[in-house]
Amino acid sequence: MSQRVLTTESGAPVADNQNSATAGAGGPILVQDQHLLEKLARFNRERIPERVVHARGSGAYGYFEVTDDVTGFTRADFLSEVGRRTETFIRFSTVADSLGGADAVRDPRGFALKFYTNEGNYDLVGNNTPVFFIKDPVKFPDFIHSQKRDPFTGRQEPDNVWDFWANSPEATHQITWLMGDRGIPASYRHMHGFGSHTYQWTNAKGEAFFVKYHFKTNQGVRSLSAEQAAEQVGKDANSHQTDLLQAIERGVNPSWTLHVQLMPAAEAADYRFNPFDVTKVWPHADYPLQRVGRLVLDRNPDNVFAEVEQAAFSPNNFVPGIGPSPDKMLQGRLFAYADAQRYRLGINHTQLPVNAPKAATVDNYGRDGLHATRYGSRQDKNYEPNSYAGPAQTGDALASPLAVHGWTGTHEAPLHAKDDDFFQAGELYRLMSAEEKDRLVANIAGGLSQVTRDDVIEKNLAHFHAADADYGKRVEEAVRALRED
């Protein structure tokens, strides 16, 4: 094999990559050494702003295969035929810590999936839990500030974490998930994934259904105790990245079975829970899981920065037959996710290979901007409407319209029959075995007992008492015992 030639960014061959050009054998370095200056300048700019949330992540390519007929519920083309396969890219992540954080920590996991469909990219952005801490996006920046490093101490502070939760009772359900046995997955392969939000499917007849996505791991759920996780972090802070990379390299391709819950749109208004509240689930007894297909991961990225760090997901990337719901957290993310990537990666981040459509052609009037690579031909106009056969609208909405009424203003969501912040958290607690309850109580008490203000502790204890009397009693006793030690 012939030796490849090292070049500069402009393609010129590099004569010496071991020694800088100097004024004489021992003299100072010359500013004319273009290779040195270019190399250092590029090195200084290798890093881009990390994600504020979901900074630490891993990714893989694969495919989604339809196994069951769902054409009665959606006209999405990539779901239109049993056996149909669509290329995918997934990014798993932790939420609160920075890019240099460890994998095996108690934190929700991002589960962001990009389908490269022939009608454009469809992004499904969720977590490994079916619920979330808050229900309104106006609280999201405050929530994240409370969970990340304190601006003065530079550490994650229990006072901040639990103070926000004390004043946000809707977080009780997600806290019960997070502090339970599934709070620290053993690997990305051994956890479920959820769309978390409520979305809309529309069929060919124009009939609308609200939908929730459930990706069930075919490897089985495996989790770590707090002690096991601490040991794992000490051995390999990149444990989940290592596991995913090595499994796929060995040909042990992880997979998930996708199920959905489907609610006819007309049933939403009178459902006993607000179906658009991301702090709540739809009980399976009301809306059973229906199988759709399977997700298989079979290829690792060639370059983690280019394909995982630069991967950009936005829940407003829909395809015909799939659309949003009135879920307020989803509505906020329709803007915030895309805007985060415009800041991190630039306005043309959608032209990067990992983000660009693979089975569809982009044809619009977007031009120019930093790092633009798509210009069109010299005959193409950059405005619409025009008389030059440029791309034109279809007139076909992606999803069914949603009826709206009432006065503008800042409103609390209307209450449904069973809407409160504690009922489902109590239901989850009562489903747990005695051993699971023991570990949940210990995990909560371990964090809450570190809080320095008594009133913050009392507010949180009141939430657990409201969810279930035994739940609250046991957490209160455990906190008291730890604080007396």
Short mmCIF file of C-alpha atoms in Angstrom, two decimals:
data_model
loop_
_atom_site.label_atom_id
_atom_site.label_comp_id
_atom_site.label_asym_id
_atom_site.label_seq_id
_atom_site.Cartn_x
_atom_site.Cartn_y
_atom_site.Cartn_z
CA MET A 1 0.00 0.00 0.00
CA SER A 2 1.42 3.37 -1.01
CA GLN A 3 2.01 5.96 1.72
CA ARG A 4 -0.65 8.65 1.92
CA VAL A 5 0.60 12.24 1.80
CA LEU A 6 -0.10 14.59 4.72
CA THR A 7 -1.52 17.91 3.49
CA THR A 8 -2.57 21.31 4.76
CA GLU A 9 -6.25 22.33 4.75
CA SER A 10 -5.76 23.73 1.27
CA GLY A 11 -4.38 20.42 0.04
CA ALA A 12 -0.69 21.33 -0.19
CA PRO A 13 1.74 18.58 0.88
CA VAL A 14 3.38 19.03 4.30
CA ALA A 15 7.18 18.71 4.18
CA ASP A 16 7.86 18.45 7.93
CA ASN A 17 5.29 17.69 10.66
CA GLN A 18 7.89 17.22 13.40
CA ASN A 19 9.72 20.57 13.39
CA SER A 20 8.46 24.15 13.17
CA ALA A 21 10.17 26.63 10.87
CA THR A 22 12.63 28.84 12.77
CA ALA A 23 15.10 31.63 12.15
CA GLY A 24 18.18 29.46 12.21
CA ALA A 25 18.66 26.15 13.98
CA GLY A 26 17.99 27.58 17.44
CA GLY A 27 16.11 30.73 16.56
CA PRO A 28 12.52 31.85 17.18
CA ILE A 29 9.62 30.43 15.19
CA LEU A 30 8.66 32.20 11.98
CA VAL A 31 5.16 33.57 11.42
CA GLN A 32 5.45 32.36 7.82
CA ASP A 33 5.12 28.73 8.97
CA GLN A 34 1.62 28.36 7.55
CA HIS A 35 1.33 24.69 8.54
CA LEU A 36 2.09 25.40 12.20
CA LEU A 37 -0.27 28.40 12.45
CA GLU A 38 -3.09 26.59 10.68
CA LYS A 39 -2.62 23.51 12.87
CA LEU A 40 -2.69 25.50 16.14
CA ALA A 41 -5.58 27.70 15.03
CA ARG A 42 -7.64 24.69 14.06
CA PHE A 43 -6.82 22.95 17.35
CA ASN A 44 -8.05 26.01 19.28
CA ARG A 45 -11.40 25.72 17.51
CA GLU A 46 -11.99 21.97 17.72
CA ARG A 47 -14.61 22.25 20.42
CA ILE A 48 -18.08 23.67 19.98
CA PRO A 49 -20.49 24.68 22.76
CA GLU A 50 -21.72 21.52 24.45
CA ARG A 51 -25.41 20.89 24.90
CA VAL A 52 -26.80 22.57 28.01
CA VAL A 53 -28.69 19.32 28.69
CA HIS A 54 -27.97 15.85 27.29
CA ALA A 55 -24.30 16.82 26.82
CA ARG A 56 -22.87 13.37 27.51
CA GLY A 57 -24.05 10.98 24.81
CA SER A 58 -23.44 7.91 22.66
CA GLY A 59 -24.92 7.00 19.30
CA ALA A 60 -25.37 4.31 16.68
CA TYR A 61 -26.96 3.68 13.29
CA GLY A 62 -29.50 1.02 12.54
CA TYR A 63 -32.89 0.44 11.01
CA PHE A 64 -36.55 0.35 11.94
CA GLU A 65 -38.66 -2.48 10.51
CA VAL A 66 -42.46 -2.48 10.50
CA THR A 67 -43.87 -5.75 11.85
CA ASP A 68 -47.56 -4.87 12.24
CA ASP A 69 -50.12 -3.02 10.14
CA VAL A 70 -50.85 0.45 11.56
CA THR A 71 -52.21 2.06 8.39
CA GLY A 72 -55.60 2.41 10.07
CA PHE A 73 -54.03 4.97 12.39
CA THR A 74 -51.38 6.85 10.38
CA ARG A 75 -50.59 7.61 6.76
CA ALA A 76 -46.86 7.98 7.50
CA ASP A 77 -45.21 6.31 4.52
CA PHE A 78 -42.36 4.68 6.46
CA LEU A 79 -45.00 2.84 8.52
CA SER A 80 -47.18 1.92 5.54
CA GLU A 81 -46.09 -1.65 4.88
CA VAL A 82 -45.15 -4.67 6.98
CA GLY A 83 -41.50 -5.46 6.31
CA ARG A 84 -40.63 -1.86 5.37
CA ARG A 85 -37.21 -0.81 6.68
CA THR A 86 -36.04 2.74 7.36
CA GLU A 87 -32.48 3.77 8.24
CA THR A 88 -32.14 5.33 11.70
CA PHE A 89 -29.66 7.06 13.97
CA ILE A 90 -30.06 7.10 17.74
CA ARG A 91 -28.39 9.17 20.43
CA PHE A 92 -28.52 8.05 24.07
CA SER A 93 -27.49 10.52 26.78
CA THR A 94 -27.50 11.53 30.39
CA VAL A 95 -29.30 14.79 31.14
CA ALA A 96 -27.77 16.90 33.90
CA ASP A 97 -24.00 16.46 33.74
CA SER A 98 -21.46 17.94 31.34
CA LEU A 99 -19.75 16.32 28.38
CA GLY A 100 -17.04 15.00 30.69
CA GLY A 101 -19.48 13.38 33.12
CA ALA A 102 -19.76 9.68 33.88
CA ASP A 103 -22.29 7.33 32.29
CA ALA A 104 -23.38 5.25 35.31
CA VAL A 105 -25.16 7.97 37.31
CA ARG A 106 -28.69 8.40 38.62
CA ASP A 107 -30.23 10.52 35.91
CA PRO A 108 -32.87 10.16 33.20
CA ARG A 109 -31.49 9.00 29.85
CA GLY A 110 -32.22 10.72 26.57
CA PHE A 111 -33.57 8.44 23.81
CA ALA A 112 -33.44 10.52 20.61
CA LEU A 113 -34.18 8.75 17.34
CA LYS A 114 -33.88 10.02 13.77
CA PHE A 115 -35.74 8.16 11.00
CA TYR A 116 -34.32 8.91 7.52
CA THR A 117 -37.65 8.48 5.70
CA ASN A 118 -38.38 9.11 2.02
CA GLU A 119 -40.69 11.96 3.12
CA GLY A 120 -37.94 13.68 5.10
CA ASN A 121 -36.36 13.10 8.49
CA TYR A 122 -38.64 12.27 11.40
CA ASP A 123 -37.16 12.97 14.84
CA LEU A 124 -38.63 11.32 17.93
CA VAL A 125 -37.08 12.84 21.04
CA GLY A 126 -37.80 11.16 24.36
CA ASN A 127 -36.33 9.61 27.49
CA ASN A 128 -36.04 6.25 29.22
CA THR A 129 -38.96 7.27 31.46
CA PRO A 130 -42.56 7.76 30.31
CA VAL A 131 -42.98 10.95 32.38
CA PHE A 132 -41.05 14.13 33.18
CA PHE A 133 -40.55 16.49 36.15
CA ILE A 134 -42.56 19.47 34.92
CA LYS A 135 -45.51 20.08 32.63
CA ASP A 136 -44.93 23.65 31.38
CA PRO A 137 -41.87 24.77 29.38
CA VAL A 138 -41.69 28.14 31.13
CA LYS A 139 -40.29 26.21 34.13
CA PHE A 140 -37.67 24.30 32.14
CA PRO A 141 -34.70 26.71 32.43
CA ASP A 142 -35.28 27.01 36.19
CA PHE A 143 -35.55 23.24 36.56
CA ILE A 144 -32.28 22.64 34.72
CA HIS A 145 -30.50 25.39 36.67
CA SER A 146 -31.55 23.69 39.90
CA GLN A 147 -30.17 20.32 38.78
CA LYS A 148 -26.84 21.44 37.29
CA ARG A 149 -23.77 22.90 38.98
CA ASP A 150 -24.38 25.80 41.36
CA PRO A 151 -22.84 29.04 40.01
CA PHE A 152 -21.05 29.71 43.32
CA THR A 153 -19.96 26.27 44.56
CA GLY A 154 -19.48 24.69 41.13
CA ARG A 155 -21.19 21.51 42.38
CA GLN A 156 -24.61 19.95 42.07
CA GLU A 157 -26.24 21.02 45.33
CA PRO A 158 -28.90 18.93 47.13
CA ASP A 159 -30.35 22.19 48.46
CA ASN A 160 -31.03 23.38 44.91
CA VAL A 161 -32.28 20.04 43.61
CA TRP A 162 -34.74 19.41 46.40
CA ASP A 163 -35.80 23.05 46.82
CA PHE A 164 -37.04 23.14 43.22
CA TRP A 165 -38.82 19.81 43.69
CA ALA A 166 -40.31 21.04 46.98
CA ASN A 167 -41.93 23.88 45.07
CA SER A 168 -42.92 21.73 42.07
CA PRO A 169 -45.22 18.99 43.37
CA GLU A 170 -45.85 17.73 39.82
CA ALA A 171 -42.30 16.30 39.93
CA THR A 172 -43.30 13.62 42.50
CA HIS A 173 -44.15 11.01 39.85
CA GLN A 174 -40.84 11.37 38.01
CA ILE A 175 -38.89 11.47 41.29
CA THR A 176 -40.43 8.11 42.14
CA TRP A 177 -39.22 6.73 38.79
CA LEU A 178 -35.76 8.29 39.10
CA MET A 179 -35.11 7.18 42.67
CA GLY A 180 -36.42 3.67 42.02
CA ASP A 181 -34.59 0.63 40.72
CA ARG A 182 -34.52 1.85 37.10
CA GLY A 183 -32.86 5.17 37.94
CA ILE A 184 -29.41 3.92 36.89
CA PRO A 185 -29.53 1.67 33.78
CA ALA A 186 -26.78 -0.94 33.55
CA SER A 187 -26.26 0.08 29.93
CA TYR A 188 -28.06 1.86 27.13
CA ARG A 189 -28.96 -1.55 25.71
CA HIS A 190 -30.76 -2.60 28.88
CA MET A 191 -33.34 0.15 29.25
CA HIS A 192 -36.66 1.02 27.65
CA GLY A 193 -37.21 4.17 25.61
CA PHE A 194 -40.30 6.36 25.50
CA GLY A 195 -41.54 9.21 23.34
CA SER A 196 -42.73 10.55 26.73
CA HIS A 197 -44.86 13.28 25.09
CA THR A 198 -48.22 12.79 23.43
CA TYR A 199 -48.13 13.07 19.63
CA GLN A 200 -50.77 12.89 16.91
CA TRP A 201 -51.22 10.29 14.19
CA THR A 202 -53.56 10.93 11.25
CA ASN A 203 -54.73 8.23 8.84
CA ALA A 204 -55.55 8.48 5.13
CA LYS A 205 -59.19 9.30 5.97
CA GLY A 206 -58.13 12.31 8.06
CA GLU A 207 -59.04 10.60 11.34
CA ALA A 208 -56.84 11.74 14.22
CA PHE A 209 -55.43 9.67 17.10
CA PHE A 210 -53.23 10.75 19.97
CA VAL A 211 -50.26 8.44 20.43
CA LYS A 212 -47.59 7.54 22.97
CA TYR A 213 -44.45 5.59 21.98
CA HIS A 214 -42.93 2.74 24.00
CA PHE A 215 -39.65 1.12 22.89
CA LYS A 216 -39.25 -2.08 24.92
CA THR A 217 -35.69 -3.39 25.11
CA ASN A 218 -35.29 -6.94 23.81
CA GLN A 219 -32.17 -7.38 25.94
CA GLY A 220 -34.22 -7.18 29.14
CA VAL A 221 -34.14 -4.37 31.69
CA ARG A 222 -31.01 -4.32 33.83
CA SER A 223 -30.14 -1.62 36.32
CA LEU A 224 -27.43 -0.79 38.84
CA SER A 225 -27.73 -0.10 42.54
CA ALA A 226 -26.09 3.05 43.85
CA GLU A 227 -23.18 0.96 45.14
CA GLN A 228 -22.72 -0.88 41.83
CA ALA A 229 -22.86 2.40 39.93
CA ALA A 230 -20.19 4.01 42.10
CA GLU A 231 -17.93 1.02 41.49
CA GLN A 232 -18.63 1.15 37.74
CA VAL A 233 -17.81 4.87 37.53
CA GLY A 234 -14.51 4.17 39.27
CA LYS A 235 -13.63 1.44 36.79
CA ASP A 236 -14.82 3.11 33.58
CA ALA A 237 -16.54 6.48 33.51
CA ASN A 238 -17.45 5.70 29.88
CA SER A 239 -19.09 2.38 30.75
CA HIS A 240 -22.26 2.84 28.67
CA GLN A 241 -20.32 4.11 25.65
CA THR A 242 -17.91 1.18 25.97
CA ASP A 243 -20.74 -1.34 26.23
CA LEU A 244 -22.64 -0.01 23.20
CA LEU A 245 -19.54 0.27 21.03
CA GLN A 246 -18.23 -3.20 21.86
CA ALA A 247 -21.60 -4.93 21.56
CA ILE A 248 -22.15 -3.64 18.02
CA GLU A 249 -18.53 -4.35 17.03
CA ARG A 250 -19.03 -7.97 18.18
CA GLY A 251 -22.18 -8.22 16.08
CA VAL A 252 -24.44 -8.35 19.15
CA ASN A 253 -26.89 -5.85 17.72
CA PRO A 254 -29.22 -4.38 20.37
CA SER A 255 -32.90 -4.10 19.50
CA TRP A 256 -36.15 -2.70 20.85
CA THR A 257 -39.77 -3.51 20.03
CA LEU A 258 -41.91 -0.44 19.41
CA HIS A 259 -45.40 -0.42 20.86
CA VAL A 260 -47.83 2.49 20.86
CA GLN A 261 -50.85 3.54 22.85
CA LEU A 262 -53.55 5.07 20.67
CA MET A 263 -56.38 7.31 21.83
CA PRO A 264 -59.08 8.49 19.38
CA ALA A 265 -58.85 12.27 19.41
CA ALA A 266 -62.48 12.64 20.47
CA GLU A 267 -61.79 10.83 23.77
CA ALA A 268 -59.11 13.24 24.97
CA ALA A 269 -61.36 15.93 26.42
CA ASP A 270 -63.15 13.61 28.86
CA TYR A 271 -60.28 11.26 29.77
CA ARG A 272 -59.78 10.96 33.52
CA PHE A 273 -56.20 12.27 33.27
CA ASN A 274 -55.06 15.17 31.13
CA PRO A 275 -53.65 13.16 28.18
CA PHE A 276 -51.30 16.03 27.29
CA ASP A 277 -49.65 16.27 30.73
CA VAL A 278 -46.15 14.76 30.46
CA THR A 279 -46.03 14.18 34.24
CA LYS A 280 -48.69 11.47 33.79
CA VAL A 281 -49.03 8.15 31.97
CA TRP A 282 -52.01 6.54 30.24
CA PRO A 283 -52.69 3.31 32.16
CA HIS A 284 -52.38 0.30 29.86
CA ALA A 285 -55.75 -0.96 31.03
CA ASP A 286 -57.30 2.10 29.36
CA TYR A 287 -55.16 2.10 26.21
CA PRO A 288 -53.30 -1.19 25.68
CA LEU A 289 -49.94 -1.39 23.95
CA GLN A 290 -50.11 -2.19 20.24
CA ARG A 291 -47.01 -3.50 18.49
CA VAL A 292 -45.64 -1.56 15.51
CA GLY A 293 -42.15 -2.80 14.71
CA ARG A 294 -38.58 -3.24 15.85
CA LEU A 295 -35.55 -1.00 16.08
CA VAL A 296 -32.14 -2.63 15.49
CA LEU A 297 -28.73 -0.95 15.95
CA ASP A 298 -26.03 -2.47 13.74
CA ARG A 299 -23.37 0.15 12.97
CA ASN A 300 -21.15 2.37 15.09
CA PRO A 301 -20.33 5.92 13.98
CA ASP A 302 -16.96 6.39 12.32
CA ASN A 303 -16.36 9.66 14.17
CA VAL A 304 -17.99 10.42 17.50
CA PHE A 305 -17.68 14.20 17.16
CA ALA A 306 -19.02 14.41 13.61
CA GLU A 307 -21.88 11.98 14.09
CA VAL A 308 -22.80 11.96 17.80
CA GLU A 309 -21.78 15.38 19.04
CA GLN A 310 -23.05 17.12 15.90
CA ALA A 311 -26.24 15.07 15.67
CA ALA A 312 -29.15 17.47 15.94
CA PHE A 313 -32.69 16.42 16.83
CA SER A 314 -35.85 18.45 16.86
CA PRO A 315 -39.34 17.17 17.68
CA ASN A 316 -40.77 19.54 15.07
CA ASN A 317 -39.26 17.38 12.31
CA PHE A 318 -42.50 15.58 11.41
CA VAL A 319 -43.57 13.69 8.30
CA PRO A 320 -47.05 13.44 6.75
CA GLY A 321 -49.31 11.48 9.07
CA ILE A 322 -47.54 12.49 12.29
CA GLY A 323 -47.84 15.79 14.14
CA PRO A 324 -47.90 17.51 17.53
CA SER A 325 -50.49 17.53 20.30
CA PRO A 326 -51.40 20.29 22.79
CA ASP A 327 -48.78 18.84 25.21
CA LYS A 328 -47.31 22.10 26.57
CA MET A 329 -43.83 20.70 27.18
CA LEU A 330 -43.78 19.32 23.64
CA GLN A 331 -44.96 22.67 22.28
CA GLY A 332 -42.03 24.41 24.00
CA ARG A 333 -39.56 21.86 22.68
CA LEU A 334 -40.80 22.30 19.11
CA PHE A 335 -38.95 25.62 19.23
CA ALA A 336 -36.23 25.09 21.81
CA TYR A 337 -34.57 21.96 20.40
CA ALA A 338 -34.05 23.33 16.89
CA ASP A 339 -32.95 26.70 18.27
CA ALA A 340 -30.35 25.03 20.51
CA GLN A 341 -28.77 23.45 17.42
CA ARG A 342 -28.87 26.69 15.46
CA TYR A 343 -26.81 28.17 18.30
CA ARG A 344 -24.41 25.23 18.73
CA LEU A 345 -23.89 24.21 15.11
CA GLY A 346 -25.13 27.10 12.97
CA ILE A 347 -28.08 27.69 10.71
CA ASN A 348 -26.88 25.08 8.21
CA HIS A 349 -26.48 22.22 10.69
CA THR A 350 -29.16 20.32 8.78
CA GLN A 351 -26.67 19.95 5.91
CA LEU A 352 -24.21 17.94 8.04
CA PRO A 353 -24.18 14.28 6.93
CA VAL A 354 -25.65 12.89 10.15
CA ASN A 355 -28.52 15.39 10.02
CA ALA A 356 -29.19 15.58 6.30
CA PRO A 357 -32.03 13.49 4.83
CA LYS A 358 -30.80 10.26 3.23
CA ALA A 359 -33.95 9.07 1.47
CA ALA A 360 -35.48 12.44 0.57
CA THR A 361 -34.36 15.49 -1.40
CA VAL A 362 -34.21 18.91 0.23
CA ASP A 363 -35.63 21.56 -2.09
CA ASN A 364 -36.46 24.97 -0.63
CA TYR A 365 -35.44 28.61 -0.74
CA GLY A 366 -33.04 28.62 2.21
CA ARG A 367 -29.69 30.06 1.13
CA ASP A 368 -26.34 31.18 2.45
CA GLY A 369 -25.29 31.51 6.09
CA LEU A 370 -22.24 30.04 7.82
CA HIS A 371 -21.06 26.71 6.39
CA ALA A 372 -23.65 26.62 3.61
CA THR A 373 -23.05 23.74 1.20
CA ARG A 374 -26.36 23.76 -0.68
CA TYR A 375 -26.81 26.55 -3.21
CA GLY A 376 -29.00 25.30 -6.05
CA SER A 377 -28.26 25.95 -9.70
CA ARG A 378 -27.70 29.41 -11.16
CA GLN A 379 -31.18 29.34 -12.69
CA ASP A 380 -32.88 28.73 -9.32
CA LYS A 381 -34.66 31.66 -7.73
CA ASN A 382 -34.43 32.30 -3.99
CA TYR A 383 -38.00 33.50 -3.49
CA GLU A 384 -41.53 32.08 -3.69
CA PRO A 385 -43.97 32.28 -5.37
CA ASN A 386 -42.14 32.50 -8.68
CA SER A 387 -42.72 31.80 -12.38
CA TYR A 388 -39.64 29.60 -12.82
CA ALA A 389 -40.88 26.14 -11.77
CA GLY A 390 -39.39 26.41 -8.29
CA PRO A 391 -40.57 24.15 -5.45
CA ALA A 392 -44.16 24.84 -4.39
CA GLN A 393 -46.36 23.95 -1.45
CA THR A 394 -48.50 20.80 -1.49
CA GLY A 395 -51.53 22.11 0.38
CA ASP A 396 -51.64 18.84 2.35
CA ALA A 397 -51.23 19.29 6.10
CA LEU A 398 -48.94 16.83 7.89
CA ALA A 399 -51.54 16.16 10.58
CA SER A 400 -55.13 17.00 11.46
CA PRO A 401 -55.91 20.51 12.73
CA LEU A 402 -56.53 20.98 16.44
CA ALA A 403 -59.56 22.94 17.59
CA VAL A 404 -58.78 25.91 19.83
CA HIS A 405 -61.05 28.29 21.72
CA GLY A 406 -61.05 30.72 24.64
CA TRP A 407 -59.16 33.82 25.68
CA THR A 408 -55.43 34.34 25.30
CA GLY A 409 -53.46 34.52 28.53
CA THR A 410 -51.35 32.46 30.92
CA HIS A 411 -53.66 29.62 31.91
CA GLU A 412 -53.22 26.56 34.05
CA ALA A 413 -54.15 23.40 32.17
CA PRO A 414 -57.82 22.41 32.67
CA LEU A 415 -58.24 19.71 35.29
CA HIS A 416 -59.51 16.28 34.34
CA ALA A 417 -61.29 13.95 36.78
CA LYS A 418 -58.13 12.32 38.21
CA ASP A 419 -55.70 15.19 37.67
CA ASP A 420 -53.48 15.82 40.67
CA ASP A 421 -49.75 15.70 41.19
CA PHE A 422 -49.66 12.66 43.47
CA PHE A 423 -52.12 9.92 42.44
CA GLN A 424 -49.95 8.28 39.77
CA ALA A 425 -46.82 8.53 41.92
CA GLY A 426 -48.72 6.61 44.61
CA GLU A 427 -49.90 4.05 42.06
CA LEU A 428 -46.30 3.49 40.97
CA TYR A 429 -45.17 3.08 44.59
CA ARG A 430 -47.92 0.55 45.30
CA LEU A 431 -46.84 -1.52 42.28
CA MET A 432 -43.36 -1.99 43.74
CA SER A 433 -42.22 -5.05 45.66
CA ALA A 434 -41.13 -4.68 49.29
CA GLU A 435 -37.47 -4.75 48.24
CA GLU A 436 -38.03 -2.13 45.53
CA LYS A 437 -39.73 0.12 48.08
CA ASP A 438 -36.79 -0.28 50.45
CA ARG A 439 -34.34 0.85 47.79
CA LEU A 440 -36.56 3.73 46.64
CA VAL A 441 -36.89 5.08 50.18
CA ALA A 442 -33.15 4.75 50.79
CA ASN A 443 -32.31 6.58 47.56
CA ILE A 444 -34.67 9.47 48.30
CA ALA A 445 -33.60 9.78 51.93
CA GLY A 446 -29.93 9.73 50.94
CA GLY A 447 -30.39 12.91 48.92
CA LEU A 448 -33.10 14.67 50.91
CA SER A 449 -31.25 14.26 54.21
CA GLN A 450 -28.41 16.42 52.83
CA VAL A 451 -30.70 19.43 52.44
CA THR A 452 -29.87 22.15 54.99
CA ARG A 453 -33.29 23.84 55.28
CA ASP A 454 -35.99 22.14 57.34
CA ASP A 455 -38.84 23.81 55.44
CA VAL A 456 -37.60 22.40 52.13
CA ILE A 457 -37.43 18.92 53.63
CA GLU A 458 -40.95 19.26 55.03
CA LYS A 459 -42.39 20.39 51.70
CA ASN A 460 -40.90 17.36 49.95
CA LEU A 461 -42.09 14.98 52.66
CA ALA A 462 -45.60 16.36 52.24
CA HIS A 463 -45.52 15.33 48.58
CA PHE A 464 -44.62 11.73 49.41
CA HIS A 465 -47.29 11.60 52.11
CA ALA A 466 -49.84 12.86 49.56
CA ALA A 467 -48.81 10.15 47.09
CA ASP A 468 -49.16 7.31 49.61
CA ALA A 469 -49.32 7.32 53.41
CA ASP A 470 -46.80 4.48 53.77
CA TYR A 471 -44.51 6.08 51.20
CA GLY A 472 -44.43 9.36 53.10
CA LYS A 473 -44.06 7.72 56.51
CA ARG A 474 -41.11 5.61 55.44
CA VAL A 475 -39.26 8.45 53.70
CA GLU A 476 -39.80 10.73 56.71
CA GLU A 477 -38.44 8.12 59.12
CA ALA A 478 -35.44 7.40 56.91
CA VAL A 479 -34.58 11.08 56.53
CA ARG A 480 -34.90 11.63 60.26
CA ALA A 481 -32.59 8.69 61.01
CA LEU A 482 -29.92 9.91 58.61
CA ARG A 483 -30.03 13.46 59.96
CA GLU A 484 -29.67 12.25 63.54
CA ASP A 485 -26.54 10.21 62.77
#
